[in-house]
Amino acid sequence: MDSGSVVEPERYEEQHVHQVYEQIASHFSSTRYKPWPIVKSFLQSLPPGAVGLDVGCGNGKYLPVNRDVFIVGSDRSTNLVKIASQHQPHAAVVADTLALPHQAGRFDFAISIAVVHHLSTPERRREAIREILECLNEGGRALIYAWALEQKDSRRGWDEGHEQDVMVPWVMKTGKKNPNEDGSTEKTFQRYYHLYRSGELEADIVAAGGKVVESGYEKDNWWAIGQRDPGNKP
Amino acid sequence: MKVLTLNFLTCAVKACKSTSAAFPLHPKDCELVSDTLEANPKLLFNILPRIDWNALIITASELGFPTLPPTPPTPEQLENDPKMMQELHTLLLETQISEGSLVCANCSHEYRVKEGIANFLLPNHLV
């Protein structure tokens, strides 16, 4: 791989993921408040005093689920981290999923919900999962969610056979006080997603040096719980 | 940013992460503010064994707090000493770094803290 193609996905994600979230942060946050059931029960099952990570925490909607544990959330978007950092007793910092500011082997758990699907190459998605798994201690578990290709009953309607790399519009009302130049009051942002097909998330966890403890499908998403696997030397 | 958070952060540079010099990060020119937060004994008792106590001693002393004991209190000691519990709660959860920098002793990179938010995004030459 030449240096040109190493830089490219980063710039691409900067434009089609990071800048979009930074601009839609507050509107996005107002639509993200209901925790998904499996994430909620994963967090509620943790013993008091457990310390973990929420990688790509967004507005921190999972932070209020359990106040007897300590979670350090991280996200690329400063505007979202400002919102997330208000959930006590937890914390949130601005960081890149591929360069987490955490020690290896230190954490009891991690969640990364709807994040790795924003990385635009297979190598970078696996690298993100590797980065998360490395933070876990022995027995530590990471719950990872990614948008599913197979969701024919959703309003997007994608299914097996569809292109997996897609642009998904986010429509934000600008309000009548701040109309666009043509007088319209909606602004559309395009976000990049890689839609995971059945089995792909589990394969990425194994490719990242981990093992899959449990996995499944919930609300148009694939999810998997991964652990570090000392016996897995890819 | 809470003092407790600093105990779970290190330098984001790959080459630094595995070195002992990169942890803990060192506060520089930091302004502190104090939040009022209801104490949660269940969290405090149980998180103590998860804290790197030696790193906390360094952080507390660099922020100008009184010297901590060389070993963490046991849950029994804490339970019988409400004053110690309140002091730990104040140090770990109520004390916030509002402005300043966090410095890696391995690569000397400084991470800015602005309005209580620490930023670990790396400049291109460090990625």
Short mmCIF file of C-alpha atoms in Angstrom, two decimals:
data_model
loop_
_atom_site.label_atom_id
_atom_site.label_comp_id
_atom_site.label_asym_id
_atom_site.label_seq_id
_atom_site.Cartn_x
_atom_site.Cartn_y
_atom_site.Cartn_z
CA MET A 1 0.00 0.00 0.00
CA ASP A 2 1.54 3.34 -0.99
CA SER A 3 1.46 6.35 1.29
CA GLY A 4 -1.28 7.99 -0.79
CA SER A 5 -3.79 5.28 0.00
CA VAL A 6 -2.86 5.36 3.71
CA VAL A 7 -3.79 9.01 4.01
CA GLU A 8 -6.90 8.81 1.90
CA PRO A 9 -9.32 6.95 4.21
CA GLU A 10 -8.46 9.34 7.05
CA ARG A 11 -9.30 12.39 4.93
CA TYR A 12 -12.39 10.65 3.64
CA GLU A 13 -13.65 9.90 7.15
CA GLU A 14 -12.74 13.42 8.27
CA GLN A 15 -15.05 14.81 5.59
CA HIS A 16 -17.83 12.22 5.55
CA VAL A 17 -17.99 11.28 9.22
CA HIS A 18 -16.20 13.63 11.63
CA GLN A 19 -17.17 16.96 10.11
CA VAL A 20 -20.76 15.82 9.71
CA TYR A 21 -21.14 14.79 13.36
CA GLU A 22 -19.49 17.99 14.54
CA GLN A 23 -22.09 19.99 12.59
CA ILE A 24 -25.16 17.92 13.45
CA ALA A 25 -24.05 17.28 17.07
CA SER A 26 -26.84 19.01 18.90
CA HIS A 27 -29.65 17.87 16.55
CA PHE A 28 -28.23 14.34 16.48
CA SER A 29 -28.01 14.31 20.26
CA SER A 30 -31.66 15.32 20.65
CA THR A 31 -32.66 12.21 18.69
CA ARG A 32 -30.39 9.81 20.61
CA TYR A 33 -31.72 9.17 24.07
CA LYS A 34 -33.21 5.68 24.15
CA PRO A 35 -30.67 2.98 25.06
CA TRP A 36 -30.84 -0.25 23.06
CA PRO A 37 -31.92 -3.16 25.32
CA ILE A 38 -28.86 -5.38 24.91
CA VAL A 39 -26.46 -2.50 25.61
CA LYS A 40 -28.51 -1.56 28.65
CA SER A 41 -28.49 -5.07 30.10
CA PHE A 42 -24.75 -5.45 29.35
CA LEU A 43 -24.03 -2.29 31.37
CA GLN A 44 -26.44 -3.20 34.15
CA SER A 45 -24.78 -6.61 34.58
CA LEU A 46 -21.44 -5.03 35.58
CA PRO A 47 -20.31 -5.19 39.22
CA PRO A 48 -20.08 -1.89 41.15
CA GLY A 49 -16.69 -0.20 40.78
CA ALA A 50 -16.00 -1.72 37.35
CA VAL A 51 -14.08 0.64 35.07
CA GLY A 52 -14.66 0.73 31.34
CA LEU A 53 -14.68 2.62 28.07
CA ASP A 54 -17.36 3.89 25.72
CA VAL A 55 -15.46 4.23 22.45
CA GLY A 56 -17.27 6.63 20.13
CA CYS A 57 -19.60 7.66 22.94
CA GLY A 58 -21.38 10.38 20.94
CA ASN A 59 -23.67 12.31 23.27
CA GLY A 60 -23.08 9.73 26.02
CA LYS A 61 -26.56 8.25 25.97
CA TYR A 62 -25.31 5.00 27.57
CA LEU A 63 -23.50 6.75 30.43
CA PRO A 64 -26.60 7.22 32.65
CA VAL A 65 -27.48 3.49 32.53
CA ASN A 66 -25.22 2.49 35.44
CA ARG A 67 -23.95 5.00 37.99
CA ASP A 68 -22.12 2.43 40.14
CA VAL A 69 -19.42 1.91 37.50
CA PHE A 70 -16.98 4.42 36.00
CA ILE A 71 -16.90 4.92 32.25
CA VAL A 72 -14.42 6.99 30.27
CA GLY A 73 -16.18 7.87 27.04
CA SER A 74 -14.34 9.14 23.98
CA ASP A 75 -15.40 10.62 20.67
CA ARG A 76 -13.86 12.56 17.76
CA SER A 77 -16.49 15.27 18.03
CA THR A 78 -15.76 17.95 20.65
CA ASN A 79 -19.37 19.14 20.48
CA LEU A 80 -20.67 15.66 21.31
CA VAL A 81 -18.07 15.15 24.07
CA LYS A 82 -19.23 18.38 25.72
CA ILE A 83 -22.71 16.89 25.96
CA ALA A 84 -21.43 13.46 27.07
CA SER A 85 -19.25 14.88 29.83
CA GLN A 86 -22.31 16.07 31.72
CA HIS A 87 -23.32 12.52 32.72
CA GLN A 88 -22.05 11.93 36.26
CA PRO A 89 -20.09 10.18 37.66
CA HIS A 90 -18.54 9.38 34.27
CA ALA A 91 -16.03 11.15 32.03
CA ALA A 92 -15.60 11.94 28.35
CA VAL A 93 -12.57 13.00 26.32
CA VAL A 94 -11.92 13.86 22.68
CA ALA A 95 -9.94 11.02 21.08
CA ASP A 96 -9.58 8.98 17.91
CA THR A 97 -10.79 5.39 17.98
CA LEU A 98 -7.54 4.35 16.27
CA ALA A 99 -5.36 6.11 18.88
CA LEU A 100 -7.04 5.67 22.24
CA PRO A 101 -5.37 7.37 25.21
CA HIS A 102 -5.68 4.32 27.46
CA GLN A 103 -3.30 1.72 28.83
CA ALA A 104 -3.47 -1.85 27.54
CA GLY A 105 -5.01 -4.45 29.84
CA ARG A 106 -6.48 -1.95 32.28
CA PHE A 107 -10.25 -2.05 31.73
CA ASP A 108 -13.04 -4.38 32.85
CA PHE A 109 -15.33 -3.65 29.94
CA ALA A 110 -15.84 -1.56 26.84
CA ILE A 111 -18.74 -0.68 24.60
CA SER A 112 -18.52 0.69 21.07
CA ILE A 113 -21.97 1.27 19.70
CA ALA A 114 -22.49 2.22 16.05
CA VAL A 115 -18.90 3.36 15.57
CA VAL A 116 -16.69 0.88 13.67
CA HIS A 117 -19.08 1.02 10.70
CA HIS A 118 -17.87 4.60 10.10
CA LEU A 119 -14.34 3.43 9.24
CA SER A 120 -13.87 3.13 5.50
CA THR A 121 -11.48 0.18 5.02
CA PRO A 122 -11.48 -3.38 6.44
CA GLU A 123 -8.00 -2.76 7.90
CA ARG A 124 -9.14 0.31 9.82
CA ARG A 125 -12.27 -1.40 11.16
CA ARG A 126 -10.15 -4.29 12.48
CA GLU A 127 -7.57 -1.88 13.85
CA ALA A 128 -10.33 -0.09 15.77
CA ILE A 129 -11.53 -3.38 17.26
CA ARG A 130 -7.93 -4.37 18.10
CA GLU A 131 -7.44 -1.02 19.84
CA ILE A 132 -10.57 -1.60 21.96
CA LEU A 133 -9.73 -5.24 22.82
CA GLU A 134 -6.18 -4.27 23.85
CA CYS A 135 -7.55 -2.00 26.58
CA LEU A 136 -9.34 -4.94 28.24
CA ASN A 137 -7.92 -6.92 31.12
CA GLU A 138 -8.08 -10.70 31.24
CA GLY A 139 -11.77 -11.56 31.37
CA GLY A 140 -12.73 -8.02 30.27
CA ARG A 141 -15.53 -7.92 27.71
CA ALA A 142 -16.27 -5.52 24.85
CA LEU A 143 -19.73 -5.11 23.35
CA ILE A 144 -19.55 -3.90 19.74
CA TYR A 145 -22.48 -2.87 17.52
CA ALA A 146 -22.49 -2.16 13.81
CA TRP A 147 -25.25 -1.38 11.32
CA ALA A 148 -26.47 -4.46 9.46
CA LEU A 149 -26.71 -4.93 5.71
CA GLU A 150 -29.63 -7.27 6.33
CA GLN A 151 -32.45 -4.92 7.35
CA LYS A 152 -35.10 -5.30 4.69
CA ASP A 153 -37.90 -4.28 7.06
CA SER A 154 -36.24 -0.98 8.07
CA ARG A 155 -37.08 2.29 6.36
CA ARG A 156 -33.75 2.10 4.49
CA GLY A 157 -34.65 -1.38 3.27
CA TRP A 158 -31.14 -2.67 2.52
CA ASP A 159 -30.64 -6.41 2.29
CA GLU A 160 -28.21 -9.13 1.28
CA GLY A 161 -26.64 -8.34 -2.10
CA HIS A 162 -26.76 -4.56 -1.69
CA GLU A 163 -23.57 -2.48 -1.83
CA GLN A 164 -22.09 -2.46 1.70
CA ASP A 165 -20.41 0.95 1.53
CA VAL A 166 -23.12 3.59 1.50
CA MET A 167 -23.77 7.27 2.08
CA VAL A 168 -26.67 7.94 4.40
CA PRO A 169 -28.37 11.33 4.53
CA TRP A 170 -28.96 13.20 7.76
CA VAL A 171 -31.61 15.87 7.26
CA MET A 172 -31.43 18.78 9.67
CA LYS A 173 -33.97 21.57 9.88
CA THR A 174 -32.16 24.90 9.74
CA GLY A 175 -35.20 26.73 11.12
CA LYS A 176 -37.08 29.55 9.43
CA LYS A 177 -34.72 32.10 10.98
CA ASN A 178 -31.69 30.59 9.24
CA PRO A 179 -32.95 29.45 5.83
CA ASN A 180 -30.59 28.31 3.08
CA GLU A 181 -29.81 30.74 0.26
CA ASP A 182 -32.64 29.32 -1.84
CA GLY A 183 -35.12 29.81 0.99
CA SER A 184 -35.37 26.14 1.95
CA THR A 185 -35.21 25.27 5.65
CA GLU A 186 -33.58 21.84 5.54
CA LYS A 187 -29.94 20.94 5.23
CA THR A 188 -28.82 17.44 4.24
CA PHE A 189 -25.53 15.92 5.38
CA GLN A 190 -24.16 12.67 3.94
CA ARG A 191 -22.52 10.24 6.36
CA TYR A 192 -20.39 7.27 5.27
CA TYR A 193 -21.31 3.79 6.58
CA HIS A 194 -19.99 0.31 5.99
CA LEU A 195 -22.98 -2.03 6.43
CA TYR A 196 -21.92 -5.25 8.12
CA ARG A 197 -23.15 -8.51 6.66
CA SER A 198 -23.95 -11.57 8.73
CA GLY A 199 -20.80 -13.00 10.36
CA GLU A 200 -18.55 -10.09 9.37
CA LEU A 201 -18.35 -8.50 12.83
CA GLU A 202 -17.38 -11.81 14.43
CA ALA A 203 -14.73 -12.35 11.72
CA ASP A 204 -13.32 -8.85 12.35
CA ILE A 205 -13.05 -9.55 16.09
CA VAL A 206 -11.10 -12.75 15.42
CA ALA A 207 -8.91 -10.96 12.83
CA ALA A 208 -8.21 -8.31 15.48
CA GLY A 209 -6.78 -10.93 17.84
CA GLY A 210 -9.90 -11.50 19.89
CA LYS A 211 -12.49 -14.18 20.47
CA VAL A 212 -16.27 -13.92 20.30
CA VAL A 213 -18.15 -14.78 23.47
CA GLU A 214 -21.65 -14.04 22.25
CA SER A 215 -23.23 -12.38 19.24
CA GLY A 216 -26.56 -11.58 17.69
CA TYR A 217 -28.86 -9.16 15.87
CA GLU A 218 -30.90 -6.34 17.38
CA LYS A 219 -32.84 -3.52 15.70
CA ASP A 220 -31.10 -3.57 12.30
CA ASN A 221 -27.67 -4.03 13.90
CA TRP A 222 -25.22 -6.88 14.37
CA TRP A 223 -23.67 -7.04 17.82
CA ALA A 224 -20.94 -9.14 19.38
CA ILE A 225 -19.22 -9.44 22.73
CA GLY A 226 -15.48 -9.94 22.30
CA GLN A 227 -12.58 -10.67 24.60
CA ARG A 228 -8.83 -10.67 24.23
CA ASP A 229 -7.59 -14.09 23.16
CA PRO A 230 -3.99 -14.82 24.16
CA GLY A 231 -4.12 -17.95 21.97
CA ASN A 232 -5.08 -15.95 18.85
CA LYS A 233 -1.95 -14.73 17.08
CA PRO A 234 -3.06 -13.55 13.67
CA MET B 1 -11.95 16.65 33.74
CA LYS B 2 -11.92 14.66 36.97
CA VAL B 3 -8.76 13.64 38.82
CA LEU B 4 -10.13 10.07 38.69
CA THR B 5 -10.20 10.22 34.88
CA LEU B 6 -6.48 11.03 34.78
CA ASN B 7 -5.84 7.66 36.43
CA PHE B 8 -7.26 5.95 33.33
CA LEU B 9 -5.57 8.01 30.62
CA THR B 10 -2.18 7.73 28.98
CA CYS B 11 -0.41 9.17 25.95
CA ALA B 12 -2.25 8.38 22.70
CA VAL B 13 1.02 7.92 20.76
CA LYS B 14 1.44 4.19 20.00
CA ALA B 15 5.16 4.12 20.83
CA CYS B 16 4.53 5.75 24.22
CA LYS B 17 1.64 3.61 25.43
CA SER B 18 3.79 0.66 26.49
CA THR B 19 6.39 2.80 28.28
CA SER B 20 6.11 3.48 32.00
CA ALA B 21 7.04 7.15 31.46
CA ALA B 22 3.78 7.80 29.59
CA PHE B 23 1.65 7.14 32.68
CA PRO B 24 0.40 9.07 34.45
CA LEU B 25 0.28 12.19 32.30
CA HIS B 26 1.53 15.25 34.13
CA PRO B 27 -0.75 18.26 34.66
CA LYS B 28 0.84 21.55 33.57
CA ASP B 29 -0.47 25.06 34.28
CA CYS B 30 -3.77 23.56 35.33
CA GLU B 31 -6.69 25.51 36.75
CA LEU B 32 -8.83 23.49 39.12
CA VAL B 33 -12.50 23.89 39.86
CA SER B 34 -14.64 22.04 42.33
CA ASP B 35 -17.97 20.47 41.48
CA THR B 36 -20.51 19.33 44.01
CA LEU B 37 -21.41 15.74 43.43
CA GLU B 38 -23.36 13.39 45.62
CA ALA B 39 -21.01 10.73 47.02
CA ASN B 40 -21.70 7.15 45.96
CA PRO B 41 -20.04 4.85 48.54
CA LYS B 42 -20.84 1.78 46.43
CA LEU B 43 -18.78 3.19 43.56
CA LEU B 44 -16.02 4.58 45.77
CA PHE B 45 -15.46 1.38 47.81
CA ASN B 46 -15.38 -0.81 44.77
CA ILE B 47 -13.32 1.36 42.46
CA LEU B 48 -10.43 1.68 44.91
CA PRO B 49 -8.78 -1.62 43.89
CA ARG B 50 -9.05 -0.52 40.23
CA ILE B 51 -7.14 2.71 40.83
CA ASP B 52 -3.39 2.80 40.20
CA TRP B 53 -2.59 4.19 43.63
CA ASN B 54 1.04 5.11 42.88
CA ALA B 55 -0.09 7.13 39.88
CA LEU B 56 -2.74 8.83 42.00
CA ILE B 57 -0.10 9.81 44.57
CA ILE B 58 1.90 11.50 41.80
CA THR B 59 -1.16 13.25 40.32
CA ALA B 60 -2.39 14.50 43.71
CA SER B 61 1.02 15.87 44.65
CA GLU B 62 1.47 17.56 41.24
CA LEU B 63 -1.92 19.23 41.63
CA GLY B 64 -0.91 20.50 45.08
CA PHE B 65 -3.03 18.22 47.25
CA PRO B 66 -1.79 16.95 50.64
CA THR B 67 0.33 13.81 50.37
CA LEU B 68 -1.71 10.63 50.12
CA PRO B 69 -0.90 7.57 52.27
CA PRO B 70 1.46 5.10 50.52
CA THR B 71 -1.28 2.47 50.20
CA PRO B 72 -5.01 2.85 49.52
CA PRO B 73 -7.38 2.59 52.49
CA THR B 74 -9.27 -0.68 52.82
CA PRO B 75 -13.07 -0.61 52.41
CA GLU B 76 -13.37 -1.22 56.19
CA GLN B 77 -11.14 1.79 56.97
CA LEU B 78 -13.20 3.94 54.61
CA GLU B 79 -16.48 2.78 56.07
CA ASN B 80 -15.36 3.79 59.56
CA ASP B 81 -13.84 7.09 58.52
CA PRO B 82 -16.44 9.38 56.90
CA LYS B 83 -13.89 12.21 56.74
CA MET B 84 -11.44 10.13 54.70
CA MET B 85 -14.26 9.03 52.45
CA GLN B 86 -15.36 12.62 51.83
CA GLU B 87 -11.77 13.66 51.10
CA LEU B 88 -11.32 10.88 48.57
CA HIS B 89 -14.66 11.67 46.97
CA THR B 90 -13.63 15.32 46.71
CA LEU B 91 -10.22 14.53 45.23
CA LEU B 92 -11.34 11.86 42.75
CA LEU B 93 -14.78 12.97 41.62
CA GLU B 94 -15.37 16.58 42.57
CA THR B 95 -12.03 18.13 41.64
CA GLN B 96 -11.93 19.05 37.97
CA ILE B 97 -9.18 20.32 35.72
CA SER B 98 -10.90 23.10 33.80
CA GLU B 99 -7.97 24.52 31.82
CA GLY B 100 -4.36 23.52 31.24
CA SER B 101 -2.32 20.73 29.68
CA LEU B 102 -1.47 17.09 30.30
CA VAL B 103 2.11 16.25 29.41
CA CYS B 104 3.58 12.88 28.39
CA ALA B 105 6.95 12.39 30.08
CA ASN B 106 8.03 10.05 27.29
CA CYS B 107 7.45 12.16 24.16
CA SER B 108 6.78 15.55 25.81
CA HIS B 109 3.58 16.01 23.83
CA GLU B 110 1.08 18.27 25.59
CA TYR B 111 -2.63 17.52 25.46
CA ARG B 112 -4.79 20.58 25.98
CA VAL B 113 -7.69 20.73 28.42
CA LYS B 114 -10.20 23.44 27.50
CA GLU B 115 -13.43 24.10 29.35
CA GLY B 116 -12.89 20.82 31.18
CA ILE B 117 -12.54 18.76 27.99
CA ALA B 118 -9.22 17.03 27.29
CA ASN B 119 -8.29 16.60 23.63
CA PHE B 120 -6.23 13.55 22.63
CA LEU B 121 -6.37 13.96 18.85
CA LEU B 122 -2.79 13.74 17.60
CA PRO B 123 -1.12 16.06 15.11
CA ASN B 124 -0.28 14.24 11.85
CA HIS B 125 3.42 13.78 12.63
CA LEU B 126 2.61 11.78 15.78
CA VAL B 127 -0.01 9.44 14.28
#
